[in-house]
Coordinates of C-alpha atoms in Angstrom, one line a residue:
X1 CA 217.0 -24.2 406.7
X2 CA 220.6 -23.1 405.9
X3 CA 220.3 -21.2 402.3
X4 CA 222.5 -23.9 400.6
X5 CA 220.0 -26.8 401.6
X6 CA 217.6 -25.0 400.1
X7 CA 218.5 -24.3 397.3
X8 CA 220.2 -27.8 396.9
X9 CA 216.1 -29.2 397.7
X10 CA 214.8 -26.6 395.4
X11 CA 216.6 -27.6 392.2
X12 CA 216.5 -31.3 393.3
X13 CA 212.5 -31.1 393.3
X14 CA 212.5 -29.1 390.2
X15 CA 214.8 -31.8 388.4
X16 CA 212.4 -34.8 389.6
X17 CA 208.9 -32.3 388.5
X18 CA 210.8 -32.1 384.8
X19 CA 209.9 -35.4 384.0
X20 CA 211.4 -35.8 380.4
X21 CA 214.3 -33.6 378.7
X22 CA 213.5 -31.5 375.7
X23 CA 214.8 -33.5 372.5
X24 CA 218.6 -31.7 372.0
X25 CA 219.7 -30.3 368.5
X26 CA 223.4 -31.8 369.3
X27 CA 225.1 -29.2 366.8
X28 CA 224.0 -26.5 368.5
X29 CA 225.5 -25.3 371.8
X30 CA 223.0 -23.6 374.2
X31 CA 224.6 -20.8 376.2
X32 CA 222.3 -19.4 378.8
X33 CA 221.9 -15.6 379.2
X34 CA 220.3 -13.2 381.8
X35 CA 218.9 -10.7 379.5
X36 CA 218.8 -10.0 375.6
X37 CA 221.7 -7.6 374.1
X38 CA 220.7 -4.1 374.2
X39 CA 222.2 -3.5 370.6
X40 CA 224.3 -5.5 368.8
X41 CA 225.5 -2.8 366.6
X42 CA 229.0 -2.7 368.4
X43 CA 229.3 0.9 367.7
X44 CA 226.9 1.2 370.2
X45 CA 226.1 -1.8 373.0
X46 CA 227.7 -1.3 376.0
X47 CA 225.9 -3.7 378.0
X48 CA 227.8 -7.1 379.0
X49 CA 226.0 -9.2 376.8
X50 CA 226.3 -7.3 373.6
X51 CA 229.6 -6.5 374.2
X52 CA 229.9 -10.3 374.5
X53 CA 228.4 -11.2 371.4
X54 CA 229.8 -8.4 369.5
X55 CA 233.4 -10.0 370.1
X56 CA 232.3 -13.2 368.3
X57 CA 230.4 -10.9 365.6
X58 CA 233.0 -8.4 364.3
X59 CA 237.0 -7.5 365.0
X60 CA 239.0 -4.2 366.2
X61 CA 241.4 -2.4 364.1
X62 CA 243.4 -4.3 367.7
X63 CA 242.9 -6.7 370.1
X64 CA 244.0 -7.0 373.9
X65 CA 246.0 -10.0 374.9
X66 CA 246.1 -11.2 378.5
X67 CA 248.4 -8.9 379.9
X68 CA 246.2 -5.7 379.2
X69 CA 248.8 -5.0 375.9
X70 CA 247.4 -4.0 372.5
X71 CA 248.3 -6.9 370.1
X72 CA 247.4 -6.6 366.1
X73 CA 243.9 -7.2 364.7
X74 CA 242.5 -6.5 361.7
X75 CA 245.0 -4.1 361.8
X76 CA 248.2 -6.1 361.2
X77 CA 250.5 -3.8 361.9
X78 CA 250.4 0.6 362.5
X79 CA 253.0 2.9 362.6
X80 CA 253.0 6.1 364.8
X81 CA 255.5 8.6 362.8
X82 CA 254.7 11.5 365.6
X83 CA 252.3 12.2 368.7
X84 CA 249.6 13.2 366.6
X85 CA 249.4 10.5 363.7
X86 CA 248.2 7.0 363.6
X87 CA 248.7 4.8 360.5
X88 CA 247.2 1.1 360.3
X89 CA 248.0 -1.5 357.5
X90 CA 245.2 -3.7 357.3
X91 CA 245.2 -7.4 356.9
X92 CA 244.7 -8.3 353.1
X93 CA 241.6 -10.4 351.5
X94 CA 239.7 -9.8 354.9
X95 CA 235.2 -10.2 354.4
X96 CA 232.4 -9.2 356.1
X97 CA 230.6 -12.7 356.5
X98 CA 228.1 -11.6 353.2
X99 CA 231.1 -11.6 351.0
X100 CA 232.0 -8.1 350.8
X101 CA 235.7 -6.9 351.2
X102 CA 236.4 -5.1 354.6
X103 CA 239.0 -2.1 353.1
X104 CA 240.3 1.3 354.8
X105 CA 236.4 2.5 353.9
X106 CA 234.9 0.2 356.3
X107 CA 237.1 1.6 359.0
X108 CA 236.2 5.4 357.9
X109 CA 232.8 5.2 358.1
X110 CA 232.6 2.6 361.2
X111 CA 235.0 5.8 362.9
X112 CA 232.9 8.8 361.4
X113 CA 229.8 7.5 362.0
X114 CA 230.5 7.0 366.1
X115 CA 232.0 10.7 365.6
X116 CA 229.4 12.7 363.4
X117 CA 226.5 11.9 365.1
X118 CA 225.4 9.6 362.4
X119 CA 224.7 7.2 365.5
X120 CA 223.8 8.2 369.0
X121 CA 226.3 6.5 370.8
X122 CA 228.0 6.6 374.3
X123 CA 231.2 5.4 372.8
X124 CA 231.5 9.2 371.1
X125 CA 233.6 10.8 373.6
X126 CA 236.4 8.0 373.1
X127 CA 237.2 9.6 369.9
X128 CA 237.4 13.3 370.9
X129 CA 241.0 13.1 369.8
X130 CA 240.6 12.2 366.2
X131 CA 240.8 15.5 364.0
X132 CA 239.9 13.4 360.7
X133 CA 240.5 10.2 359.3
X134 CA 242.1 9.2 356.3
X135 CA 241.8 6.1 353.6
X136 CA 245.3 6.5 351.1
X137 CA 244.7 3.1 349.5
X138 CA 242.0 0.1 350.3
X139 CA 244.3 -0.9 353.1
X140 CA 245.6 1.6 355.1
X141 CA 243.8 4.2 357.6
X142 CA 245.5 7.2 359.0
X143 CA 244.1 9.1 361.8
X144 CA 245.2 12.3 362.5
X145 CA 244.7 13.5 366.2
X146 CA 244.1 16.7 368.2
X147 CA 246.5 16.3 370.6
X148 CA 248.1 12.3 371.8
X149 CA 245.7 10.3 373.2
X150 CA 246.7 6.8 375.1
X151 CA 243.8 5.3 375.1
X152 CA 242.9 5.4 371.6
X153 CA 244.2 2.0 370.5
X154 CA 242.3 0.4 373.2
X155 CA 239.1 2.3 372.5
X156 CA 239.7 0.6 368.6
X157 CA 240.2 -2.8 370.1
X158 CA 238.1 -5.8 369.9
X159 CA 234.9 -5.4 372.5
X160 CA 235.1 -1.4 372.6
X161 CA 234.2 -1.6 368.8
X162 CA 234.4 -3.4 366.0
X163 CA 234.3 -2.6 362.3
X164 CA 231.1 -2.2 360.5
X165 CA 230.1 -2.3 356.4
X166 CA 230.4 1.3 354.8
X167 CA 226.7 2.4 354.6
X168 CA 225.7 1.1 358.0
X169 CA 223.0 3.3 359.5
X170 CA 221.2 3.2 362.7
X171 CA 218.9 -0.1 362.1
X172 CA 222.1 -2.3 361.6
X173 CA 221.4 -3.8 364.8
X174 CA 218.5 -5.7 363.3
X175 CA 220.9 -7.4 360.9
X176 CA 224.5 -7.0 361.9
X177 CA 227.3 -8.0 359.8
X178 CA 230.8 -8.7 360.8
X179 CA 233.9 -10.1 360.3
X180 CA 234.3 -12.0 363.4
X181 CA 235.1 -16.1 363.6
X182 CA 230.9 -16.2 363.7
X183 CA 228.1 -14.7 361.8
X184 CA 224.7 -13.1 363.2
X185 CA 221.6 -16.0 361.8
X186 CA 219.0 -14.5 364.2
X187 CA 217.7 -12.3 367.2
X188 CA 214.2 -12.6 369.0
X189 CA 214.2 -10.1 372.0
X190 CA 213.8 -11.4 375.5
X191 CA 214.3 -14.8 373.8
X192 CA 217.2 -16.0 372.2
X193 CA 220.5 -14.7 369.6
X194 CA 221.3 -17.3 367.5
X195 CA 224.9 -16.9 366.0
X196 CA 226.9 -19.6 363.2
X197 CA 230.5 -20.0 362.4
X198 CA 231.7 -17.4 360.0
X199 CA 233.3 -19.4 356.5
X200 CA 234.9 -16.4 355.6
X201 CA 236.6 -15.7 358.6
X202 CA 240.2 -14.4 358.0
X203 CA 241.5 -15.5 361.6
X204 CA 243.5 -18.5 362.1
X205 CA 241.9 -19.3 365.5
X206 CA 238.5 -20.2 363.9
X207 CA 239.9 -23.8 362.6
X208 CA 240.9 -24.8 365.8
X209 CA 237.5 -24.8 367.7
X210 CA 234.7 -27.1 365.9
X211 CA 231.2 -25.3 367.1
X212 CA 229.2 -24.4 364.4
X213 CA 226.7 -22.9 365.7
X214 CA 225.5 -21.2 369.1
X215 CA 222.2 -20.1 370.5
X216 CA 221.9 -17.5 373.7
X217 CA 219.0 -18.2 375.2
X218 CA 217.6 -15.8 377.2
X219 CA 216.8 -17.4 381.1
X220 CA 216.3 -14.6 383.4
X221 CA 215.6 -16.8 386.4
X222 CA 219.2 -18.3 387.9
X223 CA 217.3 -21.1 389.7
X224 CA 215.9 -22.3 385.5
X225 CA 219.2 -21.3 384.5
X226 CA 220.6 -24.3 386.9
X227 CA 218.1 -26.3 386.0
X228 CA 218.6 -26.1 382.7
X229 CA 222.1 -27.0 382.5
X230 CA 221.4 -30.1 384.9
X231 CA 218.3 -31.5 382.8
X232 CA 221.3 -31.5 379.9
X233 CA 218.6 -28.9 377.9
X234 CA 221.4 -26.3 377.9
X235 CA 225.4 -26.8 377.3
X236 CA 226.9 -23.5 379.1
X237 CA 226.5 -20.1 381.0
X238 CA 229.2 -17.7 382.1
X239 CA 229.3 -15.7 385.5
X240 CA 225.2 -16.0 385.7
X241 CA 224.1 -18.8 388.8
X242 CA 224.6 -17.8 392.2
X243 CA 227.8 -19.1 394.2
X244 CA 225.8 -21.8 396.4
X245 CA 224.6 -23.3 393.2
X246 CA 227.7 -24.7 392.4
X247 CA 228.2 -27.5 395.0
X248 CA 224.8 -29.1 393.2
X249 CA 226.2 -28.6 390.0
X250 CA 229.4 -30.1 390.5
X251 CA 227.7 -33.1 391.7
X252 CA 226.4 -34.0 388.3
X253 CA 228.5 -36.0 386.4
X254 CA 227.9 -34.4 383.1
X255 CA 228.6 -31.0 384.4
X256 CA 232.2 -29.4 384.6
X257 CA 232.6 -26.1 386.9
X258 CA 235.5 -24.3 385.7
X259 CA 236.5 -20.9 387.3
X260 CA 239.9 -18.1 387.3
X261 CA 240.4 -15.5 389.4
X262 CA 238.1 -12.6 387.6
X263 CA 238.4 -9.1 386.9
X264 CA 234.8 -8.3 386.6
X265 CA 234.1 -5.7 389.6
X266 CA 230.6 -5.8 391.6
X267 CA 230.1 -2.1 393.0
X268 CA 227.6 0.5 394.0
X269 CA 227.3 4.0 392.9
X270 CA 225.9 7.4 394.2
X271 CA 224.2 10.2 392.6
X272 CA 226.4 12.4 393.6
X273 CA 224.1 15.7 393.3
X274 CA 221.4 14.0 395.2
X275 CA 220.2 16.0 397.7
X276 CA 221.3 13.5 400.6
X277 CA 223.9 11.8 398.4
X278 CA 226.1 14.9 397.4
X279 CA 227.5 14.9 401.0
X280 CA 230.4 13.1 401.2
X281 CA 229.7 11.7 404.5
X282 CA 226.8 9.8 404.1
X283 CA 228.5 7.8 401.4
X284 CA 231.4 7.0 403.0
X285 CA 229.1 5.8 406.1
X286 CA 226.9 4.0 404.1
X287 CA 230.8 2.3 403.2
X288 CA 231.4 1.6 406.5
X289 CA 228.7 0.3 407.3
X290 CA 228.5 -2.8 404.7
X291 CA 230.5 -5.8 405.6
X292 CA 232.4 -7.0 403.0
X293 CA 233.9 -10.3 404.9
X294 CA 230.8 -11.4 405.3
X295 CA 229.1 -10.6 402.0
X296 CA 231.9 -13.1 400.2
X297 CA 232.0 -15.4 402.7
X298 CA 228.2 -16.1 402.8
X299 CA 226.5 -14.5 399.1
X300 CA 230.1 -15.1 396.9
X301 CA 230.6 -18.7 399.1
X302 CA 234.5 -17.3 398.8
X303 CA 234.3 -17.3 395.2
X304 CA 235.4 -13.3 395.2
X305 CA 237.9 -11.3 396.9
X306 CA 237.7 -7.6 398.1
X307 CA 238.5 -4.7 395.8
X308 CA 239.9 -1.3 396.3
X309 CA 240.0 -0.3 393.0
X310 CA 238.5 -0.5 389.4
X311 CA 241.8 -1.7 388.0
X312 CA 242.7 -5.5 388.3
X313 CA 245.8 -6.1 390.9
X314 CA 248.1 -6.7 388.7
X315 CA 247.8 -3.7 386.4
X316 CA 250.7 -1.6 386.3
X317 CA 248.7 1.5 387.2
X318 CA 246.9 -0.2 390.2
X319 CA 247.5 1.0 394.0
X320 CA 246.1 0.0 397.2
X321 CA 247.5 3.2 398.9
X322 CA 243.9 4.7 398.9
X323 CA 241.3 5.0 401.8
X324 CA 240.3 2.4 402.7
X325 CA 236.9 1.3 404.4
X326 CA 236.4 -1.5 407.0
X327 CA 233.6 -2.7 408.5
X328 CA 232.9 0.0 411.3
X329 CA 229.3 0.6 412.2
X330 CA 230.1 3.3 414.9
X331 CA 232.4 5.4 412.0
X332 CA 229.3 5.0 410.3
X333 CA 226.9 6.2 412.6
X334 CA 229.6 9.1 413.9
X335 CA 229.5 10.5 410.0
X336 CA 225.8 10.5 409.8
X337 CA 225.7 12.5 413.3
X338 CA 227.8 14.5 411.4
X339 CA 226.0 15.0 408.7
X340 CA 223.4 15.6 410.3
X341 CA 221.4 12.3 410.3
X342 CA 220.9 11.9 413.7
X343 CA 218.6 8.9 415.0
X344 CA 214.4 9.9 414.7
X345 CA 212.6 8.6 417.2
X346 CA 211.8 5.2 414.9
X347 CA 215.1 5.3 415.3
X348 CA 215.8 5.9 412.0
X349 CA 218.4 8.4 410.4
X350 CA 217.3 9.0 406.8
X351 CA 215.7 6.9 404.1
X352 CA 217.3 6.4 400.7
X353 CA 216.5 4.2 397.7
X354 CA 218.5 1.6 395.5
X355 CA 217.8 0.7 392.2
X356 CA 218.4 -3.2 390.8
X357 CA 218.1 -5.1 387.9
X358 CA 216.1 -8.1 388.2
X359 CA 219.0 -10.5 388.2
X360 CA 218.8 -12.2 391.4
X361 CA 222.7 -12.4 392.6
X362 CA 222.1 -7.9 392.5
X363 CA 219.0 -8.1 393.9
X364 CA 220.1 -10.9 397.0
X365 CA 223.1 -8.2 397.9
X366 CA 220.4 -5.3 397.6
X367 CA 218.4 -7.4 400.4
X368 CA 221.9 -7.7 402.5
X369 CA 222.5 -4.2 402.4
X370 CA 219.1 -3.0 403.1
X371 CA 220.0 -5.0 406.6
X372 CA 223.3 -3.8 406.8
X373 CA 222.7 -0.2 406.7
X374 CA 219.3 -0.3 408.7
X375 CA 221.5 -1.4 411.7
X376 CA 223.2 2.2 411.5
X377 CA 219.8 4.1 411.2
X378 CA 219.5 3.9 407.0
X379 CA 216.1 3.0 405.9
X380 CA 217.4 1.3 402.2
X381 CA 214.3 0.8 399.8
X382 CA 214.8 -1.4 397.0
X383 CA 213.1 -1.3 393.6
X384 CA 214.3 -3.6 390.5
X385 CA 213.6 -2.9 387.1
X386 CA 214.2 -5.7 384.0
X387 CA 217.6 -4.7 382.3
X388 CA 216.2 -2.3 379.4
X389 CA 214.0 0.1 381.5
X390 CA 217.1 -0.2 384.6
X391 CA 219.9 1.0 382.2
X392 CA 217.7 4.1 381.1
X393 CA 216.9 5.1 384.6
X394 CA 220.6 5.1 385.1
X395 CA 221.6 6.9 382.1
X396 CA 219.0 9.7 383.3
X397 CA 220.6 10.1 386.8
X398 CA 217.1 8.6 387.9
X399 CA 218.8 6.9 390.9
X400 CA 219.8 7.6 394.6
X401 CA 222.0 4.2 394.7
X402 CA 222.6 1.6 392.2
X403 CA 224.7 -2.2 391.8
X404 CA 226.2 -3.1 388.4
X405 CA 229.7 -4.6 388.0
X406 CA 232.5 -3.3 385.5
X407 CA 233.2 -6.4 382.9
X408 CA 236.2 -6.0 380.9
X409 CA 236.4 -2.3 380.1
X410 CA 238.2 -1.7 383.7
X411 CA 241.0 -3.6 382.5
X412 CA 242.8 -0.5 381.0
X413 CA 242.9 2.8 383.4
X414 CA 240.4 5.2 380.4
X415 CA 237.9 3.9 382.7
X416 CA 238.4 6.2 385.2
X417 CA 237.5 8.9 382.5
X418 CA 234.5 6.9 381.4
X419 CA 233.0 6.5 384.6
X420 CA 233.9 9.9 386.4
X421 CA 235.3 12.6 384.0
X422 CA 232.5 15.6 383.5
X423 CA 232.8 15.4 380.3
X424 CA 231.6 11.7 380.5
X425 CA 228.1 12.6 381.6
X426 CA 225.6 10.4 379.7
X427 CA 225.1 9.8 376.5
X428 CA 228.9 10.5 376.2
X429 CA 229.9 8.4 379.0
X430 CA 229.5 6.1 382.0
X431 CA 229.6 9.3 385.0
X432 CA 225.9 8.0 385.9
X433 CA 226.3 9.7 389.2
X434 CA 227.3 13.7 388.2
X435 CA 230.1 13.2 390.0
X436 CA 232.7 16.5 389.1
X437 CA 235.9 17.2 390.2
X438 CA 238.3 19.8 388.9
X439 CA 241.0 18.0 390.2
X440 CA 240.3 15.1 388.7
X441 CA 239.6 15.8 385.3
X442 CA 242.9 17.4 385.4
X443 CA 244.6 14.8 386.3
X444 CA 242.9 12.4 383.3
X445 CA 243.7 14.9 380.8
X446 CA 247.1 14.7 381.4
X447 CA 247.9 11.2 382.0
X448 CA 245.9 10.3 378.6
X449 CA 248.7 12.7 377.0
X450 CA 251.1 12.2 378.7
X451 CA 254.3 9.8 377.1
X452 CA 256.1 9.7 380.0
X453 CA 254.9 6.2 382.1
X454 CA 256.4 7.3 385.5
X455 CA 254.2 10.6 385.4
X456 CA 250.9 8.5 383.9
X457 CA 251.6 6.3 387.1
X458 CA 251.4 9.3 389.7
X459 CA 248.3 10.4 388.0
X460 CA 246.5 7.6 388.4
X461 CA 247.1 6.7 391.5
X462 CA 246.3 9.9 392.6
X463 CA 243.1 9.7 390.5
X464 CA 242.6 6.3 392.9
X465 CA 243.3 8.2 395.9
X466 CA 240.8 11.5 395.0
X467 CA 237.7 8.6 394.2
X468 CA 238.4 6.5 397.5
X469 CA 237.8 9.6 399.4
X470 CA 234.8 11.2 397.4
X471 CA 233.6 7.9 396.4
X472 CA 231.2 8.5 393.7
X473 CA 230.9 4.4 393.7
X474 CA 232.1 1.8 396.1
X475 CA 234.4 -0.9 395.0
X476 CA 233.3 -4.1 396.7
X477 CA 234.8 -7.3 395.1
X478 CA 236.6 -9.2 392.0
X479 CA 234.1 -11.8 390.9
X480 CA 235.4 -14.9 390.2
X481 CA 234.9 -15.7 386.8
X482 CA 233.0 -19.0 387.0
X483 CA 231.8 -21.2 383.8
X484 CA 229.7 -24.3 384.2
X485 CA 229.4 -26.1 381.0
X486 CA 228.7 -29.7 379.6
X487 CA 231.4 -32.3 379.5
X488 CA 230.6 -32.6 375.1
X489 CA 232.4 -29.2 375.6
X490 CA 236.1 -29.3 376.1
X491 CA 239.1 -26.2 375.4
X492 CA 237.4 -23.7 377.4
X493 CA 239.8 -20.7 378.7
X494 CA 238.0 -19.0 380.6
X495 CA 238.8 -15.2 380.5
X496 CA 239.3 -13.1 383.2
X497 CA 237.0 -10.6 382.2
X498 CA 233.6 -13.4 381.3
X499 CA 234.6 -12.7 377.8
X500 CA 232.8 -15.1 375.3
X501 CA 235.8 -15.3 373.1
X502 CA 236.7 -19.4 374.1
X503 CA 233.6 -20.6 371.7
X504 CA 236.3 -19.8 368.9
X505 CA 238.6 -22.2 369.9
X506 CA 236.2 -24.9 372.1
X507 CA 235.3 -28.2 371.0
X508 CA 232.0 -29.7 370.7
X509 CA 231.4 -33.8 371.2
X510 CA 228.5 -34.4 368.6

């Protein structure tokens, strides 16, 4: 039976089995989730869904708009009087959401504490540049920097951090506090977050949306999640079903599918000082040998397009003069025989394992590449781990192969530091694989100092250039950004990057 038929039986069976709906608490919105936050102290998560949740919990000194541009936050305005000084006038009679007044003091020891080593946190190495930080009056901050850093504004955005009360120590996860248009009510892991609208929020976009109060519910399974939302048991999810499911949901008239072109990128990374791995060859065959084409066609139904980079299109840093790897089984097999890897009697070259998560959209393009790459002589294992235990394998470098996607933070070019600098080696960064490259490093130290746009531009596309040859991961598509929600929801704008930040300004039918 085709897969779509399937599944379209599957979830009409379970919808007849479910013989009543749950009774509804109309004021609350249901959001469905694949996993619980790691931590939603924002000084630390890093995971899509804290990062998420964070946004609606607490505010940046900044914020990003649409067009990648820093735009004021609870900063209102900042002055940069030379290369090495920052100075930030913060918005007046701002709270945290238990009455206390956010001042310059907040921002000090939200800063310090990322930088001191008061918290462990991956997010560290973003601040490298600050020297020391400064609090002249209640509201104003001034930061005085090492050497010019152009990334520091968006590492002090909205979703790379957000402000915390002075005092905060390393259990403030339990009970976060914010600023943000909601409030934190509750957390049970592996279950639910339950969050409320904020009274004290300072920002004008609270009064506009009317939901009061919103609970993630944590629904690994993407076959419940669908069900969910069709029984009417849940209101919304964001970039969490799998492509085919959306022809069934669409067919319910309750239901709304709403989707953008996305900026979220799937990939798959190497460790690059595995034994097999480190050789340049074998990953750029096991490239070769993956059909992309087909992948969105069939897994993404369309509902994706190809990438060549971790930067969206449209970025002013983006280039598509890199390598570029098509679909080419006999390249493939020609740089294994290079390699070294030539076909075993079993007919088999090497064998080499992938690590998942449990979510089943990773785990279904695991399956497809474990056909894929047995075709050139590959023998791909797969082994998937729920999200907590996954991310600490990959933080250890405990890992031949992995699938995750980029969400959000790959809309500004630090990423490239973040994922492949040396000095980004976890904890103080995202270079999962070990990748090192002289060149490279080089090349990010001086486009984040440089002031000179033309010259940031050549670096990074020939920062682009260096990772589609050595490819320490493998860019494979833009996901869609898909939201399937209730009709009693209306207002949605659905971000680019899945960002939760619409349930500020939605609307809730009662």
């Amino acid at each position: 039976m085709h897969r779509f038929a399937a599944l379209a039986a599957m979830l009409g069976l379970l919808f007849l089995t479910a013989c009543h709906s749950p009774k509804v608490d109309r004021n609350t919105v249901v959001f469905l989730i694949e996993s619980s936050p790691t931590n939603l102290d924002p000084r630390i998560g890093t995971d899509a869904q804290s990062e998420h949740i964070d946004e609606l919990i607490f505010d940046g000194l900044v914020v990003r708009d649409a067009s990648f541009r820093v735009a004021p936050g609870l900063a209102e305005r900042w002055d940069q009087p030379d290369p090495l000084t920052l100075i930030f006038h913060l918005h007046p009679n701002v709270h945290f959401s238990d009455g206390r007044p956010l001042t310059s003091r907040d921002v000090v020891w939200t800063l310090n504490s990322m930088r001191n080593g008061a918290i462990i946190t991956p997010k560290a190495a973003s601040y490298l540049s600050v020297a020391s930080i400064d609090a002249p009056d209640p509201m104003t901050v001034v930061l005085h920097l090492k050497f010019p850093d152009n990334f520091l504004l968006t590492n002090l955005s909205a979703g790379a951090m957000g402000i915390v009360p002075y005092g905060s120590g390393r259990d403030f996860w339990q009970h976060p506090v914010g600023s943000g248009p909601f409030r934190f009510v509750s957390q049970e892991i592996d279950k639910e977050v339950v969050i409320e609208r904020n009274p004290l929020s300072w920002r004008g976009d609270a009064s506009q949306g009317n939901i009061q109060r919103v609970r993630f519910a944590v629904v690994p399974d993407p076959i419940t999640r669908a069900l969910e939302l069709r029984k009417g048991s849940a209101d919304l999810e964001s970039n969490s079903l799998l492509p085919d499911m959306f022809p069934v949901l669409e067919a319910e008239k309750h239901l709304a599918v709403e989707s953008v072109s996305g900026t979220q990128v799937q990939y798959i990374a190497f460790n690059t000082i595995d034994p097999i791995l480190r050789d340049v060859r074998v990953r750029q065959a096991i490239a070769c040998a993956i059909d992309i084409p087909l992948i969105l066609k069939t897994l993404q139904a369309g509902r994706a397009k190809a990438a060549v980079s971790l930067l969206p299109e449209k970025h002013w840093a983006w280039t598509g003069d890199v390598a570029r790897y098509e679909y080419n089984p006999a390249r493939a097999q020609q740089l294994l025989d290079e390699a070294g890897y030539r076909r075993g009697s079993s007919g088999m070259r090497l064998h080499l394992t992938m690590k998942t998560s449990t979510d089943e959209g990773t785990r279904l393009l695991a399956a497809t590449l474990q056909q894929q790459l047995a075709a050139v002589g590959i023998n791909l294992d797969i082994r998937s781990y729920e999200s907590a235990t996954y991310l600490q394998d990959l933080m250890r470098g405990s890992f031949q192969i992995y699938a995750l996607r980029w969400i959000g933070g790959n809309e500004q070019p630090d990423i490239f530091g973040y994922a492949f600098s040396t000095a980004r080696i976890p904890p103080k960064g995202a270079n999962r694989g070990r990748y090192h490259n002289v060149e490279l490093d080089a090349l990010l130290d001086d486009a984040g100092k440089s002031t000179n746009q033309d010259r940031r531009r050549a670096d990074y596309v020939r920062i682009q250039q260096i990772l589609a040859r050595d490819l320490p991961a493998f860019n494979l598509w833009y996901k869609d950004s898909i939201v399937v929600h209730n009709r009693r929801l209306s207002g949605i704008a659905i971000s680019p990057s899945g960002s939760f930040e619409f349930l500020t300004t939605a609307k809730v039918r009662m």
